[in-house]
Short mmCIF file of C-alpha atoms in Angstrom, two decimals:
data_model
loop_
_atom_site.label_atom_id
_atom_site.label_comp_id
_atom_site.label_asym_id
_atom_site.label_seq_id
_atom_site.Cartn_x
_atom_site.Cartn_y
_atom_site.Cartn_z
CA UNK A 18 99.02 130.14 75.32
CA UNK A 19 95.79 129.10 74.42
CA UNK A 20 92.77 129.45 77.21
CA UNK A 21 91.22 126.35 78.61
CA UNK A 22 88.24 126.40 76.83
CA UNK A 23 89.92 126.20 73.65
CA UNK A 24 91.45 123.01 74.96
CA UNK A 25 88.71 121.33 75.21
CA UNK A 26 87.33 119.47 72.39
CA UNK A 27 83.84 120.02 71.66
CA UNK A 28 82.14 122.48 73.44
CA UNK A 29 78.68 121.00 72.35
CA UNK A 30 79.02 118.71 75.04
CA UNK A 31 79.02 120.82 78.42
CA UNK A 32 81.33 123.49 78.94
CA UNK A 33 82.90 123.92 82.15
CA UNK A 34 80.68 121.12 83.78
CA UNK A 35 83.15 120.57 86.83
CA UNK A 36 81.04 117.50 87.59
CA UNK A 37 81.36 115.51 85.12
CA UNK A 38 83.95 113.21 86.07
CA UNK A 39 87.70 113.08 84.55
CA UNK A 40 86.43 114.74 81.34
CA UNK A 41 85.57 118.26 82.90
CA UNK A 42 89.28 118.99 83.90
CA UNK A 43 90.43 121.64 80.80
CA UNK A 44 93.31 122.72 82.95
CA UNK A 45 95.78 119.74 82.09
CA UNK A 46 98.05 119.95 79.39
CA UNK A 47 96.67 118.44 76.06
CA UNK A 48 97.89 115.10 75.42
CA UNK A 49 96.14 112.06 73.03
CA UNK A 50 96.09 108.52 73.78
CA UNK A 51 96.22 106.57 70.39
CA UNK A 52 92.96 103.91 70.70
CA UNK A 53 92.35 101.21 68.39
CA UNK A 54 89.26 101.55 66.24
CA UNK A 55 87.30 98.25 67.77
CA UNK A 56 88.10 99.67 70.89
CA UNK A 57 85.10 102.49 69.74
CA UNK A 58 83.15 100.82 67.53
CA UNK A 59 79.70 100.60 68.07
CA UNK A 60 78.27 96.89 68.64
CA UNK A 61 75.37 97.31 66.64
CA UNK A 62 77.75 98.11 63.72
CA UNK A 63 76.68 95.31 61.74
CA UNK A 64 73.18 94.87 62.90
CA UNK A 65 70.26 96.67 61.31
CA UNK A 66 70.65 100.75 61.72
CA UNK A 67 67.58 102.75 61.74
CA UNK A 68 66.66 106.44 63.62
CA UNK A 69 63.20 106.34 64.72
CA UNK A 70 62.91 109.94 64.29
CA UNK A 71 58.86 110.97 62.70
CA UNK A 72 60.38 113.86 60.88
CA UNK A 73 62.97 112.09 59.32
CA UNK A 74 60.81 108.60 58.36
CA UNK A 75 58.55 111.30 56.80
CA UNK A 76 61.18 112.96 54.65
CA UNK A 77 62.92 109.73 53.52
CA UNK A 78 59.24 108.69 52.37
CA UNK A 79 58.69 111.52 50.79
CA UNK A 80 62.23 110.70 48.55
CA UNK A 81 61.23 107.69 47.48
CA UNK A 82 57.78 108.95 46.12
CA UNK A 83 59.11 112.00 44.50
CA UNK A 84 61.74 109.37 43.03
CA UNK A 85 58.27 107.13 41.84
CA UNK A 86 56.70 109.91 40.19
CA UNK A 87 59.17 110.26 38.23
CA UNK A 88 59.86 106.85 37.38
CA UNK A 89 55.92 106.87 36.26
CA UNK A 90 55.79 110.25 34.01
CA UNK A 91 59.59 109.63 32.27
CA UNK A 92 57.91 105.38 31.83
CA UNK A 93 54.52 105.94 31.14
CA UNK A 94 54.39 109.44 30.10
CA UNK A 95 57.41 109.93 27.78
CA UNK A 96 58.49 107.08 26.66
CA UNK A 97 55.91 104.05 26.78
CA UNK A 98 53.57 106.12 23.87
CA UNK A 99 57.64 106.95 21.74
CA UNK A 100 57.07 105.56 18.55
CA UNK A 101 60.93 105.60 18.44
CA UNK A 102 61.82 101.75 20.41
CA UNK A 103 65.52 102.80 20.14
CA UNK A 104 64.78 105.48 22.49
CA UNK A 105 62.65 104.06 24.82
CA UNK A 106 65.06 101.25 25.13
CA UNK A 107 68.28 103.46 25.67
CA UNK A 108 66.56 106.18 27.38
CA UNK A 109 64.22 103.73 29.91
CA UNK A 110 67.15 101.36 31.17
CA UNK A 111 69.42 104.32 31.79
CA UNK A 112 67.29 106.43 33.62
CA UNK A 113 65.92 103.28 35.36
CA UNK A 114 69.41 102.04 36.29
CA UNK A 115 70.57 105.56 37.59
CA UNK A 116 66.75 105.51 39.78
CA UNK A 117 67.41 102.00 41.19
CA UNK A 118 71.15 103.11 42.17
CA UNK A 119 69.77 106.45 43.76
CA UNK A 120 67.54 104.44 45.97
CA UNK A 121 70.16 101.42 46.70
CA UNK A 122 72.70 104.70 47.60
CA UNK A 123 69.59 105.95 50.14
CA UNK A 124 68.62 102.59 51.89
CA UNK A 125 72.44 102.06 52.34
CA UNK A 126 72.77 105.62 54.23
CA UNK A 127 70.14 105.76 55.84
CA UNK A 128 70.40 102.28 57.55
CA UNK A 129 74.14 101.98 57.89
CA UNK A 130 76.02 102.84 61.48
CA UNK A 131 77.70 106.43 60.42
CA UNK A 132 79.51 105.62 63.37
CA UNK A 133 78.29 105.82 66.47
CA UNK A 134 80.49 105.37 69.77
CA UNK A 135 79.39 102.67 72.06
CA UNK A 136 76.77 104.89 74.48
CA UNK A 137 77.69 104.41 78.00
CA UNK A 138 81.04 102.97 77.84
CA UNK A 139 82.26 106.51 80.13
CA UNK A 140 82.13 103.95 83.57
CA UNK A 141 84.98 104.12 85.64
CA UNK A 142 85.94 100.55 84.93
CA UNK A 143 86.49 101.07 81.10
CA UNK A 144 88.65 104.32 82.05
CA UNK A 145 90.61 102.44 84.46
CA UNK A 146 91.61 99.81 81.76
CA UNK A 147 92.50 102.69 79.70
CA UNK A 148 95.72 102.35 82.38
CA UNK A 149 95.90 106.21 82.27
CA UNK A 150 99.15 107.88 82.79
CA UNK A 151 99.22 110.58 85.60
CA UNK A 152 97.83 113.58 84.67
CA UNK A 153 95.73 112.12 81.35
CA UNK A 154 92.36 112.71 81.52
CA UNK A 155 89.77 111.68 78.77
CA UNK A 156 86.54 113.46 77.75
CA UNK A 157 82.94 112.10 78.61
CA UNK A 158 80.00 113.38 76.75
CA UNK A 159 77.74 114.27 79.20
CA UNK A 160 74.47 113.77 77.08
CA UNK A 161 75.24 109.93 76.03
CA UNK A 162 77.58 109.35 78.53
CA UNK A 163 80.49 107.69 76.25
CA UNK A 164 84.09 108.65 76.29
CA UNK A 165 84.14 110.15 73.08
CA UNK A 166 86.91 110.29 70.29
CA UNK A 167 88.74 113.37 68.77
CA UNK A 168 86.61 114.19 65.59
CA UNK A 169 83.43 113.02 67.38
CA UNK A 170 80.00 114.97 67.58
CA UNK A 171 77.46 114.88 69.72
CA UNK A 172 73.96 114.21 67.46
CA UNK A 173 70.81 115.34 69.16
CA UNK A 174 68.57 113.10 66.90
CA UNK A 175 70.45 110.09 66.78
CA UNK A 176 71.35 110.48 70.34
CA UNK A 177 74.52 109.12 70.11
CA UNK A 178 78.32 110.26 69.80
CA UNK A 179 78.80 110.19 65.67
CA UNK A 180 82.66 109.57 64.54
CA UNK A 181 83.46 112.34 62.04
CA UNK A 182 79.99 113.31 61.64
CA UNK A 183 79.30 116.06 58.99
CA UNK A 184 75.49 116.61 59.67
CA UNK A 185 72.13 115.30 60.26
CA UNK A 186 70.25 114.87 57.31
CA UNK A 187 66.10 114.42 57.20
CA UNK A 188 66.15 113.28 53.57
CA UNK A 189 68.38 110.17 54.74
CA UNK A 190 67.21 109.53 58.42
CA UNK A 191 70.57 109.59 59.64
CA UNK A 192 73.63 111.41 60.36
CA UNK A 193 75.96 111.74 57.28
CA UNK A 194 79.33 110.68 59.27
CA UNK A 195 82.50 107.93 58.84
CA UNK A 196 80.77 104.82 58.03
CA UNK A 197 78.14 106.24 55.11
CA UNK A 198 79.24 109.21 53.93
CA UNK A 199 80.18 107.19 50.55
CA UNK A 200 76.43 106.26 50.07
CA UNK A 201 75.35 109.74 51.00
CA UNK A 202 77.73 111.14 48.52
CA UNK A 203 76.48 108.49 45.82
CA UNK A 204 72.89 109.17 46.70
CA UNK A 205 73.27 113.29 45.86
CA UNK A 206 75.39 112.27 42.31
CA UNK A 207 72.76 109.67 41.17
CA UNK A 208 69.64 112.02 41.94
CA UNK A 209 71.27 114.78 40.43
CA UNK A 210 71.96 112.44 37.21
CA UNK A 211 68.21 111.60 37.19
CA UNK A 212 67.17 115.15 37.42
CA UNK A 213 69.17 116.44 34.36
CA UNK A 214 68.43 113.20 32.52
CA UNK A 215 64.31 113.91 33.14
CA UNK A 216 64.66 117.15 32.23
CA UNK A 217 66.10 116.61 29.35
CA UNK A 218 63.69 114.21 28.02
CA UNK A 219 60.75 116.54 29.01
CA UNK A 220 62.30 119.13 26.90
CA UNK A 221 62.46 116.33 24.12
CA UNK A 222 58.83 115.84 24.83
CA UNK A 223 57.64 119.06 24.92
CA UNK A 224 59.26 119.70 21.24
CA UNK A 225 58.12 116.28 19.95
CA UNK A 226 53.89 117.40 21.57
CA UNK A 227 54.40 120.56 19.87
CA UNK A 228 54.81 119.10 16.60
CA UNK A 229 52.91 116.26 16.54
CA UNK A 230 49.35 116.07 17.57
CA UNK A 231 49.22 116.10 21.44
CA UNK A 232 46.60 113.38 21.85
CA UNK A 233 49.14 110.98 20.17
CA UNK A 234 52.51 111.89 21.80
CA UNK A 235 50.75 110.40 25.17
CA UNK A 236 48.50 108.04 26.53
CA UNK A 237 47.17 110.54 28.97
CA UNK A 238 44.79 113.25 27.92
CA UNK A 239 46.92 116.85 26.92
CA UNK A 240 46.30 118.42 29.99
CA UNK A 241 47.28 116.33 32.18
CA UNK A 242 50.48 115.39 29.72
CA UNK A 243 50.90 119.20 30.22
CA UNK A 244 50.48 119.18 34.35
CA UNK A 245 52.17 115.98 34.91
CA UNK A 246 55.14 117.39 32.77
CA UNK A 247 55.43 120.30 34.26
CA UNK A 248 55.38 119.29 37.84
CA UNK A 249 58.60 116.97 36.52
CA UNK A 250 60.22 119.73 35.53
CA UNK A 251 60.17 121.48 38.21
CA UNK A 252 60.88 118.62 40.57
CA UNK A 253 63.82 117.97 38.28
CA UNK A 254 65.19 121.45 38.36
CA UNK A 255 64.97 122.02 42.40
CA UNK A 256 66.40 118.35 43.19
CA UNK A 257 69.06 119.45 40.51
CA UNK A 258 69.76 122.33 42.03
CA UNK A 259 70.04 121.17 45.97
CA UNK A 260 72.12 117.50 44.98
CA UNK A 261 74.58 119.18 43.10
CA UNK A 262 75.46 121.66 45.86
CA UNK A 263 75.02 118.60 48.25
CA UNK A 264 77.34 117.02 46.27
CA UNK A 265 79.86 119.88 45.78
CA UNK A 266 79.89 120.23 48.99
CA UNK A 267 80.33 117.01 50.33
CA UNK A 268 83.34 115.97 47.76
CA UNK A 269 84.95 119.11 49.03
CA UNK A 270 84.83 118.22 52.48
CA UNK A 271 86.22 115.17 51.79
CA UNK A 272 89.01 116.28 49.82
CA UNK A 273 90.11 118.83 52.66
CA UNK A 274 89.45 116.31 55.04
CA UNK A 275 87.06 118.70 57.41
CA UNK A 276 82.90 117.92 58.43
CA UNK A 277 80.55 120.39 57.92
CA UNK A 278 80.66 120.80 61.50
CA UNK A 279 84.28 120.97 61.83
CA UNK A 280 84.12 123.57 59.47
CA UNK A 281 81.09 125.93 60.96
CA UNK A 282 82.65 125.93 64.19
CA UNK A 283 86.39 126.34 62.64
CA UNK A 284 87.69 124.30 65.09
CA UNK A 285 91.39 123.99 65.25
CA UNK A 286 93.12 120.89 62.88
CA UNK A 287 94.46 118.71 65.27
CA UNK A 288 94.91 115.99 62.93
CA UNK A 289 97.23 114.07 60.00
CA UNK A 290 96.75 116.35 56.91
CA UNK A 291 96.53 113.81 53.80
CA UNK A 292 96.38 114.44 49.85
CA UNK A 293 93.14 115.19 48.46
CA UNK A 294 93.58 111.53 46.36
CA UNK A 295 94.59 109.66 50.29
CA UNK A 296 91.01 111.52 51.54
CA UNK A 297 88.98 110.32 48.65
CA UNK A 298 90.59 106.83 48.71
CA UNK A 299 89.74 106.45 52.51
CA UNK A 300 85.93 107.74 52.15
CA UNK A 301 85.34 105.22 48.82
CA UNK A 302 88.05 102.43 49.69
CA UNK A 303 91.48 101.48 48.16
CA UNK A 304 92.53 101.56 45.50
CA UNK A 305 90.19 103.44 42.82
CA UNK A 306 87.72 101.20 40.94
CA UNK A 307 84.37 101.18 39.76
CA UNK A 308 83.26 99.84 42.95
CA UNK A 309 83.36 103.09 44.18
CA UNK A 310 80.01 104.28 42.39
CA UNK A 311 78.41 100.99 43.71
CA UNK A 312 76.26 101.67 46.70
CA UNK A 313 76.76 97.81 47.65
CA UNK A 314 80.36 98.28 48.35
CA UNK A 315 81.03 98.48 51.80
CA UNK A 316 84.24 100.95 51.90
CA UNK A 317 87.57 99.53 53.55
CA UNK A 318 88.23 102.56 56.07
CA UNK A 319 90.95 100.41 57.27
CA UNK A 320 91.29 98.17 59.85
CA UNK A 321 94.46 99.05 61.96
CA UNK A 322 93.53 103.00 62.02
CA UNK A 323 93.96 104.38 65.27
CA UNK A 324 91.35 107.07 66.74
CA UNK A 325 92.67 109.39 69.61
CA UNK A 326 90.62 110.21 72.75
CA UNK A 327 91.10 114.02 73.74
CA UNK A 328 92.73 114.11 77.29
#
């Protein structure tokens, strides 16, 4: 028999707080009441979604620079002074394309609802239309005060309940949970593209300086060529680095169906285990198409799912 701390949901939310309402009681038998998704949808769902959190605004400035700089050395460094048009061409509307998809996937996830639970919908009204059967109870997060789903997570930033969130990330001023976790997952691929893509041409570059004369392979002077080359390349190579393990990890999660939260605190599967192919579909929308690499496609997560309150 399992203790009464393991039967409650998520501990992040006050454990063993005997007053907080019907949600502190771990002692009854664990049951679920199936709740329709509108039921916990947040209001502002389609309004405007943005964390006013300094550290975060900071970071997702600092993305969208580091993604200018190199839109300005790979343009006007590399390519602009090519004698080779062909190249340019190909090269330029490629690596502009994956750049302008990168930034598309990061303004979607950063100000799209991950999925936030309505805050201070715990009254004793809404319970009592839950119509409760004896000896149900339902769980009240005691820092946002919402009655909060199975699966849900308390964020400290956002300040709200987050529906399957995986984590809070700075670089996207947001949580990574439900409702964005397909432009979060788009955002990693498409910088990671843009990284190996710039390095490549800087190789390129570097081979084409060192055998032609250096003050004709770029408009700029040779050392600064040199500097602002070499300050791409390494940008490249660390952002290359960090999205692809973002993105490993995130496509892995997905296909096990289980956060990055769920996972660090192992908690217990308590839910529907899918194919890797139903996960996928229900992060990126049914069926497969290439609407799921377009970070303008808002996913179908499906209408008539049911979320369960933990009681």
């Amino acid at each position: 028999m399992k203790s009464p701390v393991h039967r409650c949901r998520d501990v992040e939310h006050g454990r063993g707080q005997a007053g907080d309402g019907a949600g502190a009681n771990c002692l009854q038998p664990e049951q679920r009441i199936p709740i329709s998704k509108d039921v916990i949808t947040s209001s502002s769902a389609s309004a405007m979604w943005f964390i006013r959190d300094a550290c975060g605004i900071v970071c997702a400035v600092i993305t969208w620079l580091l993604v200018l700089y190199a839109e300005f050395v790979v343009v006007f460094v590399m390519l602009l002074p090519s004698k080779n048009l062909t190249y340019s061409i190909v090269n330029g509307t490629l690596f502009n394309t994956l750049a302008f998809l990168a930034l598309a996937s990061h303004l979607r996830a950063m100000c799209t609802d991950p999925g936030a639970v309505p805050k201070g919908n715990a009254t004793k009204e809404y319970i009592e239309s839950l119509q409760l059967k004896p000896g149900q109870v339902v769980y009240k997060c005691p820092k946002c005060c919402s009655i909060k789903p199975d699966r849900a997570h308390h964020c400290s930033v956002c300040k709200r309940c987050i529906r399957k969130m995986d984590h809070h990330c700075p670089w996207v001023n947001n949580c990574v949970g439900e409702n964005n976790q397909k432009y979060f997952v788009l955002f990693t691929m498409y910088i990671a593209l843009i990284s190996l893509h710039a390095l490549i041409m800087v190789v390129f570059h570097f081979l084409y300086c060192f055998e032609d004369d250096w003050t004709k392979c770029s408009s700029f002077s040779p050392p600064a060529t040199v500097i602002l080359l070499i300050l791409l390349c390494f940008e490249g190579l660390l952002f290359l680095i960090f999205t692809s393990v973002m993105f490993g990890t995130q496509v892995h999660s997905i296909c096990t169906d289980e956060t990055g939260i769920e996972q660090l605190k192992k908690e217990e599967r308590r839910w529907a285990k899918k194919t890797k192919w139903m996960n996928m579909r229900a992060v990126f929308g049914h069926p497969f198409s290439l609407l799921w690499f377009s970070p303008f496609s808002t996913p179908d997560h499906g209408k008539a799912e049911t979320y369960q309150y933990v009681v």
